[in-house]
Amino acid sequence: MFKIAVLVSGGGSNLQSIIDTISTSKVGYEISCVIADRECYGIERAKKNNIETKIFDRKILKKDISKKIDEYLGNRVNLVVLAGFLSILDEEFINKRRRRIINIHPSLLPKFGGPGMFGMRIHRAVMEAKEFESGCTVHYVDAGIDTGEIIEQKKVKIEVDDTAETLQKKILVEEHKLLPKAIRKLMKIN
Ligand code: GAR
């Protein structure tokens, strides 16, 4: 069985999309554990589904967080999925798992990525730039921020009456389809 670890920092709706996909179709992969860098609803979602959870508090661990997650994971998973995980993993962690860490980002990378670009900030920046479209991207994680090779991308049209809030909701619907699709793709080639 192809095993994944899902890393979260917030609501965990993307985690939920993976849980739902696993429970409704024979995907051939399973979630071994859910890791968070703070108390968050994502951890509650995992617990409700009897998935092993672990919190590594970023405020306490600071730069040691990557090392602690690395020790905890060892070689037990085939893929690490960053699903709204906001801590930055260090180069040692990333280099050890080349092409085995992916991230979902709510914009059409390389646009609206990089340091400080997370959550609502991205959608506000997209609206301020008067873009006609946005979307979401699943990409490999490399040593940069949001710079890794793109695996899957989905465009979302921006309508005249859209706000940053409505755009976020529309993109999240697409994220929930794109992330399970990308995991399945990687499972097949690994
Ligand atoms: C998602 O929109 C995800 O793409 C974004 O955080 C949200 C997490 O939502 N990630 C980033 O902005 C990373 N730069 P969720 O906790 O409900 O899955």
mmCIF file of C-alpha atoms and ligand atoms in Angstrom:
data_model
loop_
_atom_site.group_PDB
_atom_site.id
_atom_site.type_symbol
_atom_site.label_atom_id
_atom_site.label_comp_id
_atom_site.label_asym_id
_atom_site.label_seq_id
_atom_site.Cartn_x
_atom_site.Cartn_y
_atom_site.Cartn_z
ATOM 1 C CA MET A 1 0.000 0.000 0.000
ATOM 2 C CA PHE A 2 1.231 3.490 -0.939
ATOM 3 C CA LYS A 3 1.442 5.486 2.303
ATOM 4 C CA ILE A 4 1.142 9.222 2.738
ATOM 5 C CA ALA A 5 1.644 11.698 5.580
ATOM 6 C CA VAL A 6 -0.500 14.841 5.449
ATOM 7 C CA LEU A 7 0.849 18.020 7.062
ATOM 8 C CA VAL A 8 -1.651 20.719 8.074
ATOM 9 C CA SER A 9 -1.824 24.023 9.950
ATOM 10 C CA GLY A 10 -5.471 25.023 9.632
ATOM 11 C CA GLY A 11 -8.981 23.897 8.809
ATOM 12 C CA GLY A 12 -7.844 20.808 6.964
ATOM 13 C CA SER A 13 -10.484 20.831 4.225
ATOM 14 C CA ASN A 14 -7.882 19.517 1.778
ATOM 15 C CA LEU A 15 -7.056 16.736 4.226
ATOM 16 C CA GLN A 16 -10.792 15.993 4.350
ATOM 17 C CA SER A 17 -10.895 15.724 0.545
ATOM 18 C CA ILE A 18 -8.205 13.028 0.710
ATOM 19 C CA ILE A 19 -10.022 11.203 3.536
ATOM 20 C CA ASP A 20 -13.296 11.321 1.544
ATOM 21 C CA THR A 21 -11.623 10.115 -1.650
ATOM 22 C CA ILE A 22 -10.082 7.167 0.182
ATOM 23 C CA SER A 23 -13.427 6.228 1.778
ATOM 24 C CA THR A 24 -15.457 6.448 -1.432
ATOM 25 C CA SER A 25 -13.146 4.852 -3.996
ATOM 26 C CA LYS A 26 -10.409 2.242 -4.159
ATOM 27 C CA VAL A 27 -7.461 4.565 -4.508
ATOM 28 C CA GLY A 28 -4.650 2.247 -3.457
ATOM 29 C CA TYR A 29 -3.165 4.673 -0.962
ATOM 30 C CA GLU A 30 -3.727 5.405 2.704
ATOM 31 C CA ILE A 31 -2.974 8.168 5.212
ATOM 32 C CA SER A 32 -0.438 6.896 7.752
ATOM 33 C CA CYS A 33 -0.464 10.023 9.879
ATOM 34 C CA VAL A 34 -1.483 13.658 10.036
ATOM 35 C CA ILE A 35 1.074 16.119 11.398
ATOM 36 C CA ALA A 36 0.382 19.707 12.446
ATOM 37 C CA ASP A 37 2.603 22.567 13.585
ATOM 38 C CA ARG A 38 -0.124 23.888 15.941
ATOM 39 C CA GLU A 39 -3.471 22.869 17.388
ATOM 40 C CA CYS A 40 -5.906 23.106 14.489
ATOM 41 C CA TYR A 41 -9.137 21.693 13.126
ATOM 42 C CA GLY A 42 -7.187 19.526 10.679
ATOM 43 C CA ILE A 43 -6.023 17.456 13.659
ATOM 44 C CA GLU A 44 -9.655 17.050 14.802
ATOM 45 C CA ARG A 45 -10.633 15.827 11.343
ATOM 46 C CA ALA A 46 -7.877 13.216 11.489
ATOM 47 C CA LYS A 47 -8.880 12.060 14.973
ATOM 48 C CA LYS A 48 -12.532 11.718 13.896
ATOM 49 C CA ASN A 49 -11.310 9.331 11.220
ATOM 50 C CA ASN A 50 -9.038 7.356 13.552
ATOM 51 C CA ILE A 51 -5.886 8.531 11.846
ATOM 52 C CA GLU A 52 -2.683 8.807 13.880
ATOM 53 C CA THR A 53 -1.889 12.445 14.704
ATOM 54 C CA LYS A 54 1.120 14.323 15.967
ATOM 55 C CA ILE A 55 1.622 18.009 16.754
ATOM 56 C CA PHE A 56 5.065 19.580 16.556
ATOM 57 C CA ASP A 57 4.549 23.071 17.949
ATOM 58 C CA ARG A 58 6.373 25.515 15.677
ATOM 59 C CA LYS A 59 6.504 28.179 18.400
ATOM 60 C CA ILE A 60 8.371 25.849 20.751
ATOM 61 C CA LEU A 61 10.488 23.982 18.215
ATOM 62 C CA LYS A 62 11.270 26.884 15.872
ATOM 63 C CA LYS A 63 14.030 25.779 13.430
ATOM 64 C CA ASP A 64 14.082 22.247 14.897
ATOM 65 C CA ILE A 65 10.626 21.461 13.533
ATOM 66 C CA SER A 66 11.942 19.835 10.312
ATOM 67 C CA LYS A 67 14.328 17.610 12.296
ATOM 68 C CA LYS A 68 11.541 16.486 14.630
ATOM 69 C CA ILE A 69 9.164 15.708 11.753
ATOM 70 C CA ASP A 70 11.988 13.878 9.980
ATOM 71 C CA GLU A 71 12.701 11.707 13.031
ATOM 72 C CA TYR A 72 9.004 10.963 13.473
ATOM 73 C CA LEU A 73 8.462 10.023 9.818
ATOM 74 C CA GLY A 74 11.656 8.063 9.210
ATOM 75 C CA ASN A 75 10.966 5.889 6.171
ATOM 76 C CA ARG A 76 7.366 5.080 6.945
ATOM 77 C CA VAL A 77 5.688 7.005 4.102
ATOM 78 C CA ASN A 78 6.057 7.141 0.334
ATOM 79 C CA LEU A 79 4.806 10.698 0.010
ATOM 80 C CA VAL A 80 4.554 13.804 2.221
ATOM 81 C CA VAL A 81 1.584 16.016 1.340
ATOM 82 C CA LEU A 82 1.587 19.647 2.492
ATOM 83 C CA ALA A 83 -2.100 20.581 2.691
ATOM 84 C CA GLY A 84 -2.184 24.106 4.088
ATOM 85 C CA PHE A 85 1.006 23.531 6.126
ATOM 86 C CA LEU A 86 2.534 26.919 6.887
ATOM 87 C CA SER A 87 5.919 26.111 8.421
ATOM 88 C CA ILE A 88 8.891 26.072 6.073
ATOM 89 C CA LEU A 89 10.715 22.735 5.960
ATOM 90 C CA ASP A 90 14.499 22.941 5.832
ATOM 91 C CA GLU A 91 16.761 21.871 2.969
ATOM 92 C CA GLU A 92 17.966 18.731 4.723
ATOM 93 C CA PHE A 93 14.385 17.474 5.074
ATOM 94 C CA ILE A 94 13.587 18.348 1.458
ATOM 95 C CA ASN A 95 16.762 16.909 -0.068
ATOM 96 C CA LYS A 96 16.185 13.632 1.755
ATOM 97 C CA ARG A 97 12.781 13.336 0.079
ATOM 98 C CA ARG A 98 13.316 14.629 -3.427
ATOM 99 C CA ARG A 99 10.105 14.337 -5.511
ATOM 100 C CA ARG A 100 8.418 12.789 -2.469
ATOM 101 C CA ILE A 101 6.987 16.012 -0.981
ATOM 102 C CA ILE A 102 4.161 17.902 -2.650
ATOM 103 C CA ASN A 103 2.314 21.109 -1.801
ATOM 104 C CA ILE A 104 -1.035 22.579 -2.786
ATOM 105 C CA HIS A 105 -1.109 26.307 -3.420
ATOM 106 C CA PRO A 106 -4.187 28.408 -4.217
ATOM 107 C CA SER A 107 -2.916 30.299 -7.266
ATOM 108 C CA LEU A 108 -1.634 29.608 -10.748
ATOM 109 C CA LEU A 109 2.048 29.310 -9.874
ATOM 110 C CA PRO A 110 4.515 30.808 -10.630
ATOM 111 C CA LYS A 111 2.097 33.714 -10.199
ATOM 112 C CA PHE A 112 1.259 34.775 -6.639
ATOM 113 C CA GLY A 113 3.673 32.448 -4.886
ATOM 114 C CA GLY A 114 6.709 32.954 -2.685
ATOM 115 C CA PRO A 115 7.350 34.241 0.843
ATOM 116 C CA GLY A 116 4.266 35.655 2.577
ATOM 117 C CA MET A 117 1.892 34.322 -0.068
ATOM 118 C CA PHE A 118 -0.540 32.099 1.795
ATOM 119 C CA GLY A 119 -4.274 31.915 2.468
ATOM 120 C CA MET A 120 -6.373 35.041 1.851
ATOM 121 C CA ARG A 121 -3.304 37.172 1.082
ATOM 122 C CA ILE A 122 -3.020 35.393 -2.245
ATOM 123 C CA HIS A 123 -6.632 35.984 -3.274
ATOM 124 C CA ARG A 124 -6.462 39.647 -2.239
ATOM 125 C CA ALA A 125 -3.291 40.096 -4.308
ATOM 126 C CA VAL A 126 -4.946 38.419 -7.312
ATOM 127 C CA MET A 127 -7.985 40.717 -7.061
ATOM 128 C CA GLU A 128 -5.795 43.802 -6.639
ATOM 129 C CA ALA A 129 -3.849 42.834 -9.758
ATOM 130 C CA LYS A 130 -7.193 42.684 -11.652
ATOM 131 C CA GLU A 131 -6.471 39.198 -12.993
ATOM 132 C CA PHE A 132 -9.043 37.511 -15.238
ATOM 133 C CA GLU A 133 -8.267 34.062 -13.873
ATOM 134 C CA SER A 134 -6.675 32.333 -10.917
ATOM 135 C CA GLY A 135 -6.694 28.726 -9.730
ATOM 136 C CA CYS A 136 -4.674 26.170 -7.819
ATOM 137 C CA THR A 137 -1.444 24.274 -8.272
ATOM 138 C CA VAL A 138 0.013 21.060 -6.896
ATOM 139 C CA HIS A 139 3.801 21.062 -7.153
ATOM 140 C CA TYR A 140 6.851 19.216 -5.879
ATOM 141 C CA VAL A 141 8.522 20.943 -2.946
ATOM 142 C CA ASP A 142 12.090 22.042 -3.565
ATOM 143 C CA ALA A 143 14.406 24.288 -1.540
ATOM 144 C CA GLY A 144 12.626 27.452 -2.716
ATOM 145 C CA ILE A 145 9.166 28.661 -1.698
ATOM 146 C CA ASP A 146 6.477 27.611 -4.209
ATOM 147 C CA THR A 147 9.147 27.082 -6.879
ATOM 148 C CA GLY A 148 9.083 23.305 -7.379
ATOM 149 C CA GLU A 149 8.042 21.558 -10.595
ATOM 150 C CA ILE A 150 4.310 21.726 -11.277
ATOM 151 C CA ILE A 151 2.397 18.429 -11.196
ATOM 152 C CA GLU A 152 -1.222 19.560 -11.703
ATOM 153 C CA GLN A 153 -2.911 22.920 -12.170
ATOM 154 C CA LYS A 154 -6.548 23.983 -12.490
ATOM 155 C CA LYS A 155 -7.754 27.380 -13.700
ATOM 156 C CA VAL A 156 -10.718 29.260 -12.223
ATOM 157 C CA LYS A 157 -12.348 32.182 -14.075
ATOM 158 C CA ILE A 158 -12.741 35.420 -12.127
ATOM 159 C CA GLU A 159 -16.171 37.008 -12.636
ATOM 160 C CA VAL A 160 -16.827 40.768 -12.302
ATOM 161 C CA ASP A 161 -18.700 40.322 -9.026
ATOM 162 C CA ASP A 162 -16.041 38.090 -7.421
ATOM 163 C CA THR A 163 -14.315 39.202 -4.236
ATOM 164 C CA ALA A 164 -11.223 37.700 -2.598
ATOM 165 C CA GLU A 165 -13.608 35.690 -0.387
ATOM 166 C CA THR A 166 -15.743 34.252 -3.229
ATOM 167 C CA LEU A 167 -12.581 33.505 -5.196
ATOM 168 C CA GLN A 168 -11.107 31.596 -2.267
ATOM 169 C CA LYS A 169 -14.268 29.476 -2.027
ATOM 170 C CA LYS A 170 -14.340 28.744 -5.752
ATOM 171 C CA ILE A 171 -10.668 27.769 -5.774
ATOM 172 C CA LEU A 172 -11.025 25.586 -2.673
ATOM 173 C CA VAL A 173 -13.675 23.497 -4.483
ATOM 174 C CA GLU A 174 -11.107 22.842 -7.218
ATOM 175 C CA GLU A 175 -8.297 22.166 -4.715
ATOM 176 C CA HIS A 176 -10.385 19.379 -3.236
ATOM 177 C CA LYS A 177 -10.431 17.613 -6.612
ATOM 178 C CA LEU A 178 -6.886 18.491 -7.687
ATOM 179 C CA LEU A 179 -5.015 17.213 -4.631
ATOM 180 C CA PRO A 180 -6.432 13.643 -4.653
ATOM 181 C CA LYS A 181 -5.869 13.574 -8.436
ATOM 182 C CA ALA A 182 -2.205 14.541 -8.020
ATOM 183 C CA ILE A 183 -1.626 11.960 -5.265
ATOM 184 C CA ARG A 184 -3.092 9.234 -7.472
ATOM 185 C CA LYS A 185 -0.867 10.306 -10.352
ATOM 186 C CA LEU A 186 2.253 10.121 -8.186
ATOM 187 C CA MET A 187 1.215 6.795 -6.709
ATOM 188 C CA LYS A 188 1.059 5.364 -10.224
ATOM 189 C CA ILE A 189 4.513 6.567 -11.253
ATOM 190 C CA ASN A 190 6.212 5.569 -7.983
HETATM 191 C C1 GAR B 1 -5.616 26.024 1.034
HETATM 192 O O1 GAR B 1 -6.265 26.963 0.234
HETATM 193 C C2 GAR B 1 -4.199 25.800 0.552
HETATM 194 O O2 GAR B 1 -4.064 25.836 -0.842
HETATM 195 C C3 GAR B 1 -3.509 26.978 1.178
HETATM 196 O O3 GAR B 1 -4.035 27.022 2.496
HETATM 197 C C4 GAR B 1 -5.380 26.559 2.443
HETATM 198 C C5 GAR B 1 -5.560 25.475 3.482
HETATM 199 O O4 GAR B 1 -6.914 25.123 3.585
HETATM 200 N N1 GAR B 1 -2.083 26.831 1.182
HETATM 201 C C6 GAR B 1 -1.256 27.861 1.065
HETATM 202 O O5 GAR B 1 -1.624 29.020 0.993
HETATM 203 C C7 GAR B 1 0.210 27.477 1.040
HETATM 204 N N2 GAR B 1 1.012 28.554 0.572
HETATM 205 P P1 GAR B 1 -7.361 23.808 4.372
HETATM 206 O O6 GAR B 1 -6.650 23.836 5.710
HETATM 207 O O7 GAR B 1 -8.851 23.967 4.508
HETATM 208 O O8 GAR B 1 -6.962 22.627 3.522
#
